[in-house]
Amino acid sequence: MPITQEKTEYSLVLDQIISSIKLPDNIVNKKMEALSHFEELQFPSMKNEEWKYTYLRKFLKKGFAPEFISYDNVEDEKIRENLPLEADDVNRIVLVDGIFSPGLSNIQASINYNISSLSKSWEKNITLVTDSFAQLTKEKNQALTKLNTALCQDGAFIEVTEGHSLNLEVIYVQTGTKKISMPRLNIHIDSNAYLNIAEQHIVLKEGSFTNIVTEVFLKENSKLEWVKIQDTKYDSHILDSVYVLQNAKSKYHCTTVSLDGELMRNNQFIKAIGEKAHADLGGIYILDGTQQADNNIFMEHIAPNTTSNQLYKGILDGQSTSSFYGLIYVDELAQKTDAFQSNKNILQSDDASANFRPQLEIYADDVKCSHGATSSEIEDHELFYLRSRGISKKQSKALLMYAFVSDVIEEILSESLKAWVRARIESKLKIEL
Amino acid sequence: MLDIQNLKAGINGKEILKGLDLKIGAGEVHAIMGPNGTGKSTLGNILSGRDGYEITDGYVDFDGLNLLEMDPEERAQAGLFMAFQYPVEIPGVSNANFLKSAVNEIRKARGEEPMPAPQFLKLLREKMALVEMKKDFIGRSVNVGFSGGEKKRNEILQMAVLNPKLAILDETDSGLDIDALRIVANGVNKLRTPNNSFIVITHYQRLLDYIVPDFVHVMYEGRIVKSGDKTLALELEAKGYDWIKEEFAAI
C-alpha cells in the first residue's frame, strides 16, 4: 500500500525502532495499529473527564517528547552508584530510560520463573509474549497507553511458573534526557504461583518523563503483591498504567506510595473474569509545593463472587493537588460482587486541593458496593494529646499523619514490603523513633 | 510546686473559672470534687495547656515557671502530666514507639541524651507490671481497640514512664469497674513520693478510698468553695452537694 500521508514525528520513531531490532510481524502490526489510534486520540486535554484535574499539556510543554532511545547507554557505572543496595534473595530488574540493563539487573537462573528483556523476547518470538502483548490495553481508549504500545522499545517479560514464587525488585532509572521513556512490562503468573514486586524510581537529574505500561495475567489461584514507591529526588513526571486480568481465585494486591515528584499519575485497569478473584488497591500520597498525584481506578467485576477493596489516603500541603477517579463496574453476571472504595485526605493548606470522583456502574442486582470520601484537617484534640506528652508540635503532627495513613500500610501482606513502606514514610515525615 | 492565684478563664465568652486559688506542695495529693459543670475539667485543661480557653486574669506558678505562657509540650517537659478522661487513639503507632518518642523528646528538651533502647524497654516492662498490662501491649497501637479500663490504665502507664512532678488525673475513675479502679489507684499509689504531687479530679468519693488524699477541695461555680482533709470527701458522699450549694448561695 503506498504511503500517501506525510510521516508524523511518532511514526518516524517507530520506523527507527523497527529498523533497530528484529520484531515479529504481529508486534509490528500491533504497534502500527496503536500508533494510528494514538494519532486519532492525541494527548488528552482537560476536557477529557479523566484528565479534568490534570493539565498534562502543561507538563509536556516543558519540552518532553517521544524520541528514539539508544539501546547502548544502559551500562553506565555512574548509574550503579545510585542504585539501592541489593538484598540477597531478590532478583532485580533495572530499566534505564525504559531499556533493560543486563549489567545492572541481577537475575538468578531458575526453572521457577523466566525473566528477560522484553525486546529480546520479541526477537526470540516467544509466543507467550507476542500473543499477549497489547491484549489487555487494546480494549481501552487510553491515548498514553496507545503511545506506549506503539513506541515502547523495551522493558521486561516476567513469568512465574506454576506453583512457584518470586521476589522481584523493579527499578526505573531516568537519566533526564527530556525524552519520554516508555517502559513496558509483560507479566504472567501461572496457577498457584506468587509474585512479589518492590518497585521504585531513581531519577538522576531533572528533565524526566516516563510513561509506563504493564500488562499482568493472573492465572487461577495466583497472587501478585506489588508495592510501588514514587519518591524521586528531582521533579519528575511518572505516568504509570497497569492492566490486570484476573482469573478465578487470583489475588491482586497493589499499594502505590507517591511521596515526591512533580506529577505521579497512576492508572489501574482491573478485570476480574474468574469467580472469587480479589483485588486490593491501596494508595498513599504525601504532597507539597506544586506536586500532583492522581489515582485512577477502573475496577471491572465480570464474574460472580468477586471482591475489591480500594483505600487511598493523602496528605496535601502547599499548592499540591490530588485527584482520585474510581470506577466500579459490575457486569450483570457478576452477582455477589462486594466492592468497597474510599478516598480520605488531610489538607494542610488552604491552597491544596483534593478531588474525588467516584463512579458506580452496576448491572447486577445482588451486590454490595460502597464508596466514600473525606477531606479533613488534623484534629486539635489529637495534636494536644501528643503534645501533652512532651512531644513537639512538629513531631506530633508527623506522628498523626503517620497514624492517618497507617491502615493502608497495615494492609500490605508481605512483611518485608510493609517494613520498606513504613521506613520510607517515616523518613518522608521525618519521624524520629 | 503549684500556685494558682485568682485564675479567671472561660470559653466562647462564657466565664467558667471565676477567680480560683489553689496551692499544692511537693508530695501532696489534692482531690478536687464538685458537681457537674463547675469547671473541674476546665481547670485540668487549662493547666495542661489545651487551646481554646480565654484566660482573663490570674497567674499560675509551676516550680518558678510561668505555666500559662508555656506550650503543652513545654509543660510536659517541665514535669507536668495530665491523665485524660478521653485518651486519643493513634493507629499505626505502637505504645512502645509513642512512649519512647515522648521520653526522648523530654530528655532532648532537658539537654539529655536519648535513652538507650534496652534501658527504655526495661523501664517500660517494669511500669507495665505496675498497671498489670499484658506483654502484647508493647506492640499494639496507642489506645486502638482498648477498652475504657485499658485506656485509663494506659494513661497511668504513660504517667509512670514519664515520671512527672505533678500529675493531674481528670476523672480517671469514670467508667471503671472495681478491678480496673484498684489497678489504676494502685499504680498511682506506687508512684507517690515525697517529691511528686497529684491533683485528682473526681465526682465520686469511691476513688479516694484507694488514693487517699491529703486535701480535698470542693469546686462550685468556678471557684474552690471549701477545703478540708479526706473526711470532707466522706461528708460529701453522705450528704451530696446540695448543702454546698446552699452554703454558697447564702454568702
XYZ file of C-alpha atoms in Angstrom:
684
model
C 0.000 0.000 0.000
C 1.575 3.286 -0.972
C 2.103 5.779 1.784
C 0.237 8.893 0.937
C 0.321 10.619 4.278
C 3.278 12.584 5.493
C 5.075 10.793 8.301
C 4.473 12.162 11.771
C 7.242 12.520 14.360
C 5.791 9.484 16.121
C 5.871 7.239 13.098
C 9.475 8.259 12.481
C 10.309 6.995 15.966
C 8.502 3.744 15.237
C 10.479 3.361 11.997
C 13.681 3.720 13.978
C 12.567 1.038 16.406
C 11.617 -1.332 13.603
C 14.990 -0.857 11.935
C 16.953 -1.311 15.200
C 15.513 -4.574 16.475
C 14.059 -7.628 14.839
C 10.362 -7.565 15.642
C 7.913 -10.350 14.780
C 5.220 -9.260 12.338
C 2.407 -9.366 14.867
C 4.286 -6.991 17.175
C 4.900 -4.598 14.292
C 1.220 -4.741 13.401
C 0.086 -4.118 16.963
C 2.438 -1.191 17.203
C 1.244 0.372 13.969
C -2.370 -0.082 14.959
C -1.702 1.543 18.346
C 0.077 4.424 16.686
C -2.834 5.213 14.428
C -5.110 5.077 17.466
C -2.895 7.469 19.336
C -2.817 9.857 16.422
C -6.603 9.914 16.439
C -6.794 10.424 20.181
C -3.771 12.708 20.718
C -2.581 13.726 24.181
C -5.633 14.211 26.393
C -6.799 17.691 27.310
C -8.639 18.753 30.441
C -11.901 18.389 28.538
C -11.404 14.674 28.878
C -13.280 13.696 32.058
C -10.425 11.530 33.316
C -7.974 14.392 32.935
C -10.168 17.153 34.335
C -7.746 17.990 37.145
C -4.524 17.215 35.325
C -3.123 19.667 32.849
C -0.941 17.168 31.010
C -0.069 19.545 28.205
C 1.410 21.983 30.711
C 3.878 19.296 31.752
C 4.594 18.303 28.137
C 5.301 21.923 27.251
C 8.468 21.701 29.308
C 9.907 20.112 26.158
C 9.166 16.449 26.660
C 8.597 14.367 23.539
C 8.759 10.732 22.490
C 12.073 10.080 20.792
C 14.094 7.026 19.936
C 16.301 5.974 22.858
C 19.617 4.281 22.155
C 19.971 0.705 23.403
C 23.631 1.273 24.253
C 23.667 3.628 27.229
C 22.397 1.298 29.885
C 25.596 0.019 31.490
C 26.850 3.249 32.959
C 28.726 2.611 36.224
C 27.564 6.028 37.453
C 24.035 4.644 37.444
C 25.091 1.702 39.613
C 26.285 4.087 42.325
C 22.774 5.474 42.568
C 21.047 2.140 42.935
C 19.914 0.911 46.341
C 21.777 -1.969 47.968
C 20.811 -5.413 46.784
C 19.083 -7.874 49.038
C 20.279 -11.483 48.961
C 17.348 -13.483 47.716
C 15.783 -10.884 45.437
C 16.027 -10.694 41.677
C 16.440 -7.244 40.261
C 15.352 -5.668 37.001
C 16.824 -2.300 36.121
C 15.361 -0.363 33.221
C 17.312 2.716 32.175
C 15.087 5.167 30.300
C 12.904 2.172 29.577
C 15.708 -0.020 28.240
C 16.558 -3.268 30.042
C 20.059 -3.157 31.505
C 21.537 -6.679 31.680
C 24.571 -5.410 33.594
C 22.676 -3.542 36.295
C 19.936 -6.139 36.595
C 20.540 -9.231 38.658
C 18.654 -12.289 37.551
C 19.379 -15.668 39.085
C 18.788 -18.550 36.685
C 15.923 -20.765 37.804
C 13.332 -23.102 36.421
C 10.742 -21.438 38.677
C 10.491 -18.327 36.583
C 11.580 -16.590 33.387
C 12.793 -13.038 33.328
C 14.184 -11.321 30.272
C 14.390 -8.114 28.371
C 11.149 -7.528 26.513
C 12.930 -6.682 23.237
C 14.922 -9.934 23.471
C 11.729 -11.907 23.999
C 10.251 -10.225 20.920
C 13.367 -11.054 18.927
C 13.177 -14.653 20.079
C 9.489 -14.616 19.172
C 8.361 -16.084 22.486
C 4.719 -16.619 21.723
C 3.518 -16.079 25.307
C 4.826 -12.518 24.980
C 3.999 -11.745 21.403
C 0.445 -13.085 21.673
C -0.355 -11.316 24.928
C 1.281 -8.007 24.050
C -1.424 -5.306 23.950
C -4.144 -7.875 24.544
C -5.442 -6.001 27.610
C -4.567 -2.484 26.518
C -6.198 -2.571 23.107
C -9.714 -2.541 24.591
C -9.239 0.814 26.258
C -9.082 4.165 24.562
C -6.204 5.425 26.617
C -4.050 7.683 24.465
C -0.907 7.399 26.561
C -1.191 3.651 26.681
C -1.534 3.570 22.886
C 1.566 5.721 22.664
C 3.464 3.272 24.841
C 2.238 0.285 22.823
C 3.390 1.980 19.641
C 6.709 3.332 20.814
C 7.896 1.134 23.669
C 11.314 -0.196 22.786
C 11.953 -2.472 25.701
C 11.015 -3.417 29.231
C 10.739 -6.790 30.819
C 8.973 -10.088 30.389
C 8.319 -11.871 33.672
C 6.788 -15.295 34.063
C 6.389 -17.199 37.317
C 5.706 -20.833 36.573
C 3.055 -22.985 38.171
C 3.266 -23.313 41.925
C 6.392 -21.193 42.319
C 7.130 -17.870 43.851
C 9.438 -14.995 43.080
C 10.609 -11.882 44.888
C 11.485 -9.168 42.449
C 12.751 -5.620 42.500
C 11.950 -3.345 39.594
C 13.919 -0.132 39.343
C 13.111 2.502 36.749
C 16.094 4.772 36.172
C 15.535 8.107 34.458
C 18.651 9.821 33.223
C 16.927 13.119 32.447
C 17.098 13.212 28.669
C 13.849 15.126 28.116
C 12.770 12.139 26.049
C 9.585 10.440 27.195
C 10.651 6.931 28.102
C 8.145 4.116 27.503
C 8.965 1.097 29.649
C 6.718 -1.905 29.211
C 6.238 -4.901 31.442
C 4.581 -8.130 30.416
C 3.842 -10.288 33.461
C 2.412 -13.811 33.586
C 1.739 -15.561 36.855
C 0.789 -19.176 36.466
C -1.687 -21.116 38.588
C -0.817 -21.245 42.288
C 2.205 -19.034 41.691
C 3.141 -15.945 43.632
C 4.990 -12.813 42.629
C 6.106 -10.093 44.968
C 7.404 -6.819 43.456
C 9.135 -3.894 45.119
C 9.196 -1.090 42.586
C 10.930 2.263 42.753
C 12.258 5.067 40.592
C 15.728 6.531 40.538
C 15.961 9.890 38.797
C 19.489 11.091 38.089
C 18.744 14.640 37.061
C 15.975 16.983 36.134
C 14.034 16.529 32.939
C 12.482 13.132 33.213
C 9.149 11.934 31.966
C 8.162 8.312 31.849
C 5.052 6.635 30.529
C 4.999 3.078 31.856
C 2.536 0.395 30.829
C 2.232 -3.051 32.369
C 0.031 -5.955 31.429
C -0.497 -8.623 34.071
C -2.093 -12.016 33.508
C -3.082 -13.749 36.715
C -3.976 -17.408 36.312
C -6.193 -19.361 38.653
C -5.326 -19.052 42.337
C -2.217 -16.977 41.629
C -1.157 -13.943 43.564
C 0.646 -10.699 42.857
C 1.652 -8.356 45.600
C 3.152 -5.132 44.368
C 4.412 -2.055 46.139
C 5.216 0.982 44.030
C 7.161 3.793 45.625
C 7.406 7.091 43.796
C 9.889 9.191 45.702
C 12.312 10.902 43.333
C 14.961 13.432 44.124
C 14.281 15.706 41.163
C 10.996 16.952 39.826
C 9.978 14.044 37.710
C 6.896 13.002 35.813
C 5.598 9.497 36.126
C 2.614 8.120 34.252
C 2.005 4.555 35.221
C -0.741 2.313 33.858
C -1.332 -1.231 34.954
C -3.744 -3.568 33.175
C -4.653 -6.714 35.064
C -6.645 -9.750 34.020
C -7.713 -11.847 36.974
C -8.773 -15.449 36.678
C -10.614 -17.400 39.346
C -9.394 -17.070 42.950
C -6.481 -14.903 41.929
C -5.364 -12.087 44.185
C -4.025 -8.769 43.042
C -2.718 -6.528 45.782
C -1.101 -3.252 44.775
C -0.044 -0.357 47.000
C 1.107 2.874 45.384
C 3.063 5.281 47.534
C 3.628 8.729 45.998
C 5.993 10.806 48.107
C 7.963 13.043 45.798
C 7.697 14.015 42.141
C 6.061 16.740 40.079
C 3.403 14.512 38.519
C 2.609 10.996 39.655
C -0.336 9.590 37.785
C -1.354 6.030 38.434
C -3.938 4.158 36.439
C -5.210 0.716 37.310
C -7.435 -1.211 34.899
C -8.511 -4.404 36.551
C -10.789 -7.009 35.125
C -11.940 -9.822 37.386
C -13.140 -12.513 34.979
C -12.897 -15.532 37.287
C -15.015 -16.298 40.330
C -13.641 -15.327 43.735
C -10.941 -13.136 42.252
C -9.975 -10.413 44.683
C -8.267 -7.051 44.147
C -6.865 -4.899 46.894
C -5.707 -1.436 45.908
C -4.058 0.867 48.349
C -2.546 4.278 47.914
C -0.737 6.852 49.980
C 0.320 10.256 48.713
C 2.080 12.927 50.730
C 2.454 16.077 48.672
C 3.826 19.573 48.924
C 4.676 22.506 46.636
C 3.028 22.115 43.240
C 3.164 18.340 43.248
C 0.311 16.314 41.887
C -0.732 12.720 42.445
C -3.580 11.099 40.544
C -5.051 7.704 41.106
C -7.496 6.394 38.567
C -9.040 3.051 39.183
C -11.158 1.122 36.729
C -12.353 -1.940 38.549
C -14.444 -4.286 36.440
C -16.275 -7.139 38.103
C -17.198 -9.528 35.307
C -17.552 -12.825 37.210
C -19.751 -13.565 40.218
C -18.375 -13.576 43.783
C -15.538 -11.232 43.018
C -14.377 -8.687 45.541
C -12.388 -5.492 45.511
C -11.182 -3.005 48.023
C -9.788 0.468 47.273
C -8.300 2.537 50.048
C -6.458 5.740 49.163
C -5.186 8.277 51.657
C -3.462 11.571 51.059
C -1.857 14.416 52.948
C -1.583 17.623 50.964
C 0.331 20.784 51.768
C 1.355 23.873 49.764
C -0.462 24.135 46.441
C -0.419 20.436 45.784
C -3.269 18.633 44.061
C -4.612 15.146 44.131
C -7.227 13.531 42.025
C -8.969 10.259 42.647
C -11.180 8.814 39.952
C -12.633 5.476 40.835
C -14.955 3.460 38.682
C -16.558 0.286 39.906
C -18.242 -1.609 37.094
C -20.362 -4.638 37.916
C -21.453 -6.768 34.995
C -24.943 -8.258 35.006
C -23.401 -11.708 35.539
C -21.293 -10.567 38.474
C -23.757 -11.353 41.251
C -22.473 -11.268 44.834
C -19.848 -8.717 43.953
C -18.502 -6.943 47.007
C -16.711 -3.698 46.171
C -15.509 -1.006 48.504
C -13.880 2.306 47.731
C -12.587 5.046 49.990
C -10.511 8.182 49.495
C -9.555 10.274 52.511
C -7.434 13.366 52.586
C -5.884 15.697 55.099
C -5.462 19.212 53.789
C -2.641 21.089 55.468
C -3.029 24.290 53.483
C -5.858 26.346 52.007
C -4.241 26.217 48.576
C -4.039 22.440 48.388
C -6.866 20.577 46.708
C -8.080 17.009 46.772
C -10.526 15.972 44.047
C -12.617 12.865 44.227
C -14.938 11.371 41.646
C -16.438 8.000 42.344
C -18.398 6.262 39.646
C -20.552 3.208 40.011
C -21.933 1.273 37.072
C -23.869 -1.652 38.418
C -25.832 -4.048 36.233
C -26.303 -6.920 38.695
C -28.874 -6.760 41.489
C -27.313 -8.782 44.295
C -24.174 -6.782 45.017
C -22.577 -4.795 47.798
C -20.865 -1.608 46.717
C -19.893 1.304 48.861
C -17.812 4.386 48.420
C -16.913 7.435 50.403
C -14.556 10.354 50.563
C -13.499 12.890 53.146
C -11.234 15.896 53.410
C -10.264 16.983 56.871
C -7.562 18.553 58.963
C -5.540 17.167 61.816
C -7.769 17.231 64.884
C -6.754 19.713 67.584
C -7.573 17.371 70.445
C -5.369 14.676 68.929
C -2.494 17.079 68.470
C -2.938 18.279 72.034
C -2.839 14.748 73.394
C 0.570 14.087 71.834
C 1.984 17.479 72.786
C 0.827 16.978 76.370
C 3.221 14.036 76.475
C 6.168 16.316 75.757
C 6.313 15.651 72.004
C 6.959 18.769 69.899
C 4.174 20.117 67.743
C 6.039 19.215 64.562
C 6.749 15.670 65.661
C 3.201 15.250 66.979
C 1.819 16.283 63.597
C 4.156 13.854 61.871
C 3.027 11.013 64.128
C -0.633 11.811 63.461
C -0.020 11.889 59.719
C 1.650 8.530 60.014
C -1.323 7.282 62.000
C -3.660 8.606 59.296
C -2.073 6.552 56.518
C -1.178 3.565 58.664
C -4.197 1.444 57.749
C -3.048 1.432 54.119
C 0.391 0.272 55.246
C -1.041 -2.395 57.523
C -2.917 -3.958 54.611
C 0.334 -4.837 52.871
C 0.709 -8.589 53.270
C 4.423 -9.148 52.827
C 6.310 -8.212 55.993
C 9.387 -7.085 54.086
C 7.370 -4.816 51.773
C 5.470 -3.452 54.753
C 8.698 -2.634 56.571
C 10.043 -0.959 53.443
C 6.986 1.294 53.094
C 6.988 2.109 56.816
C 10.601 3.194 56.678
C 10.083 5.360 53.575
C 7.070 7.095 55.093
C 8.779 7.637 58.437
C 11.680 9.206 56.619
C 9.378 11.348 54.467
C 7.548 12.607 57.562
C 10.839 12.966 59.460
C 9.614 10.805 62.291
C 12.255 10.139 64.902
C 11.636 6.965 66.842
C 5.148 23.146 93.397
C 1.985 24.716 92.006
C 0.478 28.040 92.961
C -2.724 29.159 91.247
C -3.735 32.718 92.010
C -7.086 34.260 91.155
C -7.427 32.300 87.889
C -10.230 33.535 85.673
C -10.875 31.834 82.377
C -13.639 30.941 80.000
C -14.584 29.669 76.606
C -16.500 31.422 73.838
C -17.045 34.469 76.066
C -18.523 32.427 78.916
C -16.575 32.651 82.164
C -16.027 29.254 83.789
C -13.232 29.779 86.306
C -14.090 32.814 88.395
C -11.042 33.572 90.483
C -9.658 30.230 91.546
C -6.891 29.901 94.138
C -5.026 26.702 94.905
C -1.607 25.887 96.334
C -0.064 22.440 96.048
C 3.110 21.488 97.813
C 5.594 18.761 96.934
C 4.465 15.270 97.829
C 0.827 16.243 98.327
C -2.268 14.640 96.869
C -5.175 17.008 96.329
C -8.622 15.839 95.340
C -10.917 18.251 93.534
C -14.578 17.360 93.756
C -17.777 19.103 92.861
C -20.957 18.786 90.866
C -21.031 18.693 87.065
C -20.278 21.858 85.149
C -18.408 23.663 87.890
C -15.142 23.909 85.950
C -13.156 20.926 87.258
C -12.161 19.630 83.831
C -11.630 23.184 82.567
C -9.048 23.628 85.307
C -7.262 20.456 84.211
C -7.357 21.515 80.565
C -6.001 24.976 81.292
C -3.196 23.642 83.460
C -2.125 21.207 80.770
C -2.283 23.845 78.031
C -5.257 22.953 75.850
C -6.116 25.627 73.240
C -9.410 27.406 73.063
C -9.708 28.941 76.511
C -9.539 32.660 77.186
C -7.570 33.428 80.307
C -8.679 36.816 81.558
C -6.894 37.088 84.879
C -4.635 35.307 87.315
C -1.265 33.640 87.466
C -0.063 30.059 87.708
C 3.398 29.360 89.044
C 4.790 25.887 88.441
C 8.113 25.449 90.200
C 9.138 29.010 89.390
C 7.826 28.904 85.816
C 5.003 30.994 84.386
C 2.904 27.986 83.400
C 0.250 29.796 81.355
C 2.893 31.142 78.956
C 4.137 27.681 78.062
C 3.240 25.340 75.180
C 1.713 21.988 76.147
C 4.934 20.142 75.289
C 6.995 22.585 77.366
C 4.750 21.922 80.357
C 5.223 18.194 79.935
C 8.959 18.680 79.559
C 8.919 20.710 82.798
C 7.253 17.794 84.606
C 3.503 18.241 84.277
C 1.288 15.345 83.260
C -2.398 15.074 82.551
C -4.224 11.747 82.545
C -7.098 12.323 80.160
C -10.691 11.410 80.591
C -10.882 10.565 76.871
C -7.469 9.422 75.637
C -6.859 9.629 71.883
C -6.316 6.613 69.614
C -3.223 6.664 67.414
C -3.417 3.850 64.854
C -0.163 2.556 63.420
C 1.979 3.982 66.215
C 2.874 1.382 68.820
C 2.725 2.115 72.522
C 6.444 1.452 72.765
C 7.312 3.864 69.953
C 4.954 6.519 71.228
C 6.363 6.415 74.741
C 9.935 6.226 73.509
C 9.267 9.288 71.408
C 7.819 11.113 74.434
C 10.647 10.066 76.771
C 13.302 11.131 74.303
C 11.688 14.452 73.382
C 11.513 15.288 77.066
C 15.149 14.277 77.538
C 16.142 16.316 74.491
C 14.385 19.376 75.924
C 16.338 18.871 79.135
C 19.615 18.600 77.241
C 19.959 14.881 77.896
C 20.941 12.098 75.509
C 18.189 9.769 74.190
C 17.572 6.792 76.444
C 19.260 3.646 75.069
C 16.671 1.199 73.738
C 17.381 -1.654 76.210
C 17.100 0.722 79.157
C 13.823 2.080 77.788
C 12.368 -1.396 77.320
C 13.350 -2.348 80.854
C 11.659 0.766 82.196
C 8.542 0.107 80.117
C 8.264 -3.515 81.253
C 8.697 -2.520 84.860
C 5.930 0.080 84.655
C 3.672 -2.242 82.662
C 3.824 -4.685 85.553
C 2.731 -1.861 87.822
C -0.558 -1.394 85.947
C -0.895 -5.089 85.092
C -0.582 -4.628 81.319
C -0.110 -7.733 79.172
C 3.102 -8.159 77.176
C 1.479 -7.775 73.744
C 0.608 -4.247 74.722
C 4.103 -3.036 73.720
C 3.443 -3.636 70.026
C -0.200 -2.581 69.954
C -1.206 0.803 68.554
C -1.802 3.519 71.139
C -5.304 3.077 72.577
C -6.645 1.426 69.405
C -9.174 -1.233 70.301
C -8.595 -0.644 74.018
C -11.475 -0.985 76.445
C -12.305 2.005 78.641
C -10.390 0.474 81.515
C -7.351 -0.296 79.348
C -7.255 3.290 78.114
C -7.211 4.593 81.678
C -4.552 2.098 82.672
C -2.550 3.229 79.684
C -2.755 6.815 80.937
C -1.362 5.703 84.270
C 1.330 3.712 82.499
C 2.353 6.783 80.500
C 2.453 8.734 83.729
C 4.629 6.083 85.353
C 7.082 6.059 82.453
C 7.309 9.856 82.175
C 7.590 10.259 85.968
C 6.154 13.787 86.266
C 6.487 16.172 89.206
C 2.799 16.972 89.072
C 0.132 14.705 87.628
C -3.470 15.702 87.044
C -5.947 12.834 86.883
C -9.085 14.043 85.143
C -11.946 11.744 86.148
C -9.711 8.752 85.697
C -12.251 6.731 87.682
C -15.168 7.366 85.339
C -16.337 4.233 83.586
C -14.027 1.935 85.529
C -15.144 -1.277 87.154
C -13.857 -2.052 90.610
C -10.906 -4.155 89.402
C -9.710 -1.511 86.957
C -10.165 1.121 89.637
C -7.984 -0.854 92.025
C -5.256 -1.294 89.382
C -5.300 2.391 88.466
C -5.226 3.507 92.112
C -2.524 1.023 92.961
C -0.434 2.407 90.087
C -0.840 5.934 91.408
C -0.039 4.943 94.994
C 3.171 3.259 93.971
C 4.270 6.477 92.267
C 3.696 8.624 95.322
C 6.962 10.021 96.657
C 7.840 12.985 98.848
C 8.593 14.896 95.628
C 5.631 14.026 93.350
C 2.283 15.734 93.658
C -1.140 14.784 92.326
C -4.391 16.537 91.538
C -7.203 14.017 91.429
C -10.335 15.387 89.780
C -13.357 13.227 90.526
C -17.099 13.177 91.059
C -17.122 10.360 93.499
C -15.586 9.512 96.794
C -15.038 5.938 95.585
C -11.607 6.592 94.022
C -10.471 8.311 97.222
C -10.906 5.056 99.157
C -7.971 3.846 97.125
C -5.995 7.036 96.566
C -6.112 8.699 99.958
C -5.787 12.467 99.525
C -4.032 14.902 101.831
C -6.511 17.623 100.913
C -9.998 17.673 99.456
C -11.386 20.737 97.702
C -14.904 21.371 96.568
C -15.315 23.356 93.389
C -18.512 25.216 92.686
C -19.280 27.986 90.209
C -15.654 28.235 89.076
C -14.074 28.594 92.496
C -12.877 26.448 95.346
C -15.546 26.985 97.979
C -14.495 24.517 100.622
C -11.296 22.709 101.540
C -10.578 20.079 104.106
C -8.946 16.744 104.689
C -10.131 13.313 103.495
C -13.132 13.416 105.815
C -14.629 16.150 103.642
C -14.918 13.640 100.821
C -16.821 11.245 103.069
C -19.113 14.038 104.144
C -19.830 14.873 100.515
C -20.528 11.233 99.797
C -23.014 11.083 102.650
C -24.722 14.448 102.158
C -24.343 15.165 98.444
C -23.529 18.600 97.062
C -26.750 20.430 97.889
C -25.556 21.762 101.238
C -22.511 23.221 99.486
C -24.789 24.954 97.010
C -26.958 26.263 99.820
C -23.957 27.474 101.784
C -22.639 29.175 98.684
C -25.990 30.799 97.926
C -26.163 32.154 101.451
C -22.888 34.088 101.019
